[in-house]
Coordinates of N, CA and C in Angstrom, one line a residue:
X11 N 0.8 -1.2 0.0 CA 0.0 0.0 0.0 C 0.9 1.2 0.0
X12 N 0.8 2.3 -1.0 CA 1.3 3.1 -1.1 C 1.3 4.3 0.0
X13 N 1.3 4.5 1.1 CA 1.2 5.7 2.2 C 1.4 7.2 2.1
X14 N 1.9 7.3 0.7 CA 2.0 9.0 0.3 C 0.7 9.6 0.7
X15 N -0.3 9.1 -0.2 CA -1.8 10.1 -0.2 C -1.9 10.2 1.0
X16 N -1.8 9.1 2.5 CA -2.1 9.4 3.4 C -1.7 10.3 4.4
X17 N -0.3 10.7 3.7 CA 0.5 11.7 4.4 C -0.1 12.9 4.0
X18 N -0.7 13.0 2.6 CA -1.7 14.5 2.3 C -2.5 14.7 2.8
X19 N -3.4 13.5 3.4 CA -4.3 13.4 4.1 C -4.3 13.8 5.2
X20 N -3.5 13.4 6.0 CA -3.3 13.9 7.2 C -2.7 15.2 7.3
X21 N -2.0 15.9 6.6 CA -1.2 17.3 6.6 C -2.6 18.1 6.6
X22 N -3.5 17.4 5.4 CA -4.6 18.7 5.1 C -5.8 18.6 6.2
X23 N -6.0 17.7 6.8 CA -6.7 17.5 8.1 C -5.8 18.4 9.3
X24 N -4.7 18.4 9.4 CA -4.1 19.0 10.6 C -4.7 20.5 10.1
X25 N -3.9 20.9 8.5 CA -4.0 22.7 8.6 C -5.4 23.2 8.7
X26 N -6.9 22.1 8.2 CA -8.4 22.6 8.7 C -8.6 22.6 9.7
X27 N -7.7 21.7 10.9 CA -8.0 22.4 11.9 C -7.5 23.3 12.8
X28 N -6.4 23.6 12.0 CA -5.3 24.7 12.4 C -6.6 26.0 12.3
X29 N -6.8 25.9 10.7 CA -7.5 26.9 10.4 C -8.8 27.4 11.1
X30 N -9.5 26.2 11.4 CA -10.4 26.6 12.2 C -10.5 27.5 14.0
X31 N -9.3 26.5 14.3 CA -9.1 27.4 15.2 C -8.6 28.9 15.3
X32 N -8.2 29.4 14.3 CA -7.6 30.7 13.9 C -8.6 31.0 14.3
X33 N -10.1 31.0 13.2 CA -11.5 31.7 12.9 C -12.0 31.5 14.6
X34 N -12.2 30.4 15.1 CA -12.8 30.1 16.3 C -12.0 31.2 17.0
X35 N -10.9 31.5 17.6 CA -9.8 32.1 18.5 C -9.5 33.6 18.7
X36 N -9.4 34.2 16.8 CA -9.6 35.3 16.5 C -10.3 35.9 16.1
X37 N -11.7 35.8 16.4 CA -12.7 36.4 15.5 C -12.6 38.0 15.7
X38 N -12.8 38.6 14.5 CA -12.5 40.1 14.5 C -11.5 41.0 15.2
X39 N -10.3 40.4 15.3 CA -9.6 40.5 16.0 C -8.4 41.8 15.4
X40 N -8.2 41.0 14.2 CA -7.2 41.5 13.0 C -7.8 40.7 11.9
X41 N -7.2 41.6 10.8 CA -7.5 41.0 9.5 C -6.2 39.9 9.1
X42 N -5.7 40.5 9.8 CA -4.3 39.3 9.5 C -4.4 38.1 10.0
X43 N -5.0 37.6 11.1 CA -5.5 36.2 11.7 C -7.0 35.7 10.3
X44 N -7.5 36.7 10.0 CA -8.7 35.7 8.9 C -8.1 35.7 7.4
X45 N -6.8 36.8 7.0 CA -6.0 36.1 6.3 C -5.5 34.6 6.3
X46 N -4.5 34.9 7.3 CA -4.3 33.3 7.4 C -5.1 32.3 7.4
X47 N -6.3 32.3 8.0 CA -6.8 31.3 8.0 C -7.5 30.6 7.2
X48 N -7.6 31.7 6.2 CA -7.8 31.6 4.3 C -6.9 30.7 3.6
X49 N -5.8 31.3 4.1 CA -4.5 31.1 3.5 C -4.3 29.4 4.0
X50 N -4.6 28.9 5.1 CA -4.3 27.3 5.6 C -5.3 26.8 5.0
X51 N -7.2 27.2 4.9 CA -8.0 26.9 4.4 C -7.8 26.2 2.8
X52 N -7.1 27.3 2.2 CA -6.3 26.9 0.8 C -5.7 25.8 0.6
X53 N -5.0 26.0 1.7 CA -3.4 24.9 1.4 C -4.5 23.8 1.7
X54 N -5.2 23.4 2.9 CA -5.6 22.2 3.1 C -6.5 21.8 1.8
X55 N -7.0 22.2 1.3 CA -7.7 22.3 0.0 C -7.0 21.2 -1.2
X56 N -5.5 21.9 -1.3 CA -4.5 21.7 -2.2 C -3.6 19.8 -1.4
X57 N -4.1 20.3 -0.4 CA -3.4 19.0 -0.1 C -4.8 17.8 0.0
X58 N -5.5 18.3 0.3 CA -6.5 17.3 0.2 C -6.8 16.7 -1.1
X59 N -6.8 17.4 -2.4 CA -6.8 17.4 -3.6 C -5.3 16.6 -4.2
X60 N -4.4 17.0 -3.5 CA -3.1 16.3 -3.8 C -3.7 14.4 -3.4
X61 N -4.3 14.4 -2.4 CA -4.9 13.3 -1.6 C -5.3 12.5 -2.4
X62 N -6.4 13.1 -3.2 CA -6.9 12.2 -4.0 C -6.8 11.8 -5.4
X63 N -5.3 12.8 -5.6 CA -4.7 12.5 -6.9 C -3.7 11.3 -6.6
X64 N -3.7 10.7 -5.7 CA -2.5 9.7 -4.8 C -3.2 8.7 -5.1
X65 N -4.5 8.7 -4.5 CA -5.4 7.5 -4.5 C -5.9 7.4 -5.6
X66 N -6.3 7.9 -6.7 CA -6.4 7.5 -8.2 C -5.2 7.1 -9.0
X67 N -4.1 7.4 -8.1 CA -2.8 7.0 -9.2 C -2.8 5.3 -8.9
X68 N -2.9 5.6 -7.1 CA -3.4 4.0 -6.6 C -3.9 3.0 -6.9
X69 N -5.0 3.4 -7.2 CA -6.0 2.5 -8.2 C -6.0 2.2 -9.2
X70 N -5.2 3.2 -10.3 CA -4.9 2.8 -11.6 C -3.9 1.7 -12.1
X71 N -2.8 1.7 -10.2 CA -1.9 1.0 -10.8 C -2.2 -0.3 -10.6
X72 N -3.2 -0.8 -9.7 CA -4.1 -2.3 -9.4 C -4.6 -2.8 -10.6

């Protein structure tokens, strides 16, 4: 079993809930805290997507 995707998986699970806690922590605080939290929101996005580009390479190679 190939473990890459799951390392995406898990990175982009950690930064949503990095990000969330940003939003939950700093609400209206600064614009710079809902920046960021945009900005993790993203990345987890990209890595979750990275995720499932793992697991279709996975499968194709079965």
């Amino acid at each position: 079993m190939n473990t890459k995707p799951l390392v995406w998986l898990l990175l982009a699970l950690t930064l949503a809930a990095y990000a969330v806690s940003i939003f939950i922590s700093n609400r209206g605080e600064s614009v710079w805290s809902a920046v960021s939290g945009v900005i993790m929101v993203v990345a987890a996005l990209v890595m979750f997507w990275r995720y499932l580009q793992g697991r279709r390479a996975g499968q194709n190679e079965q």
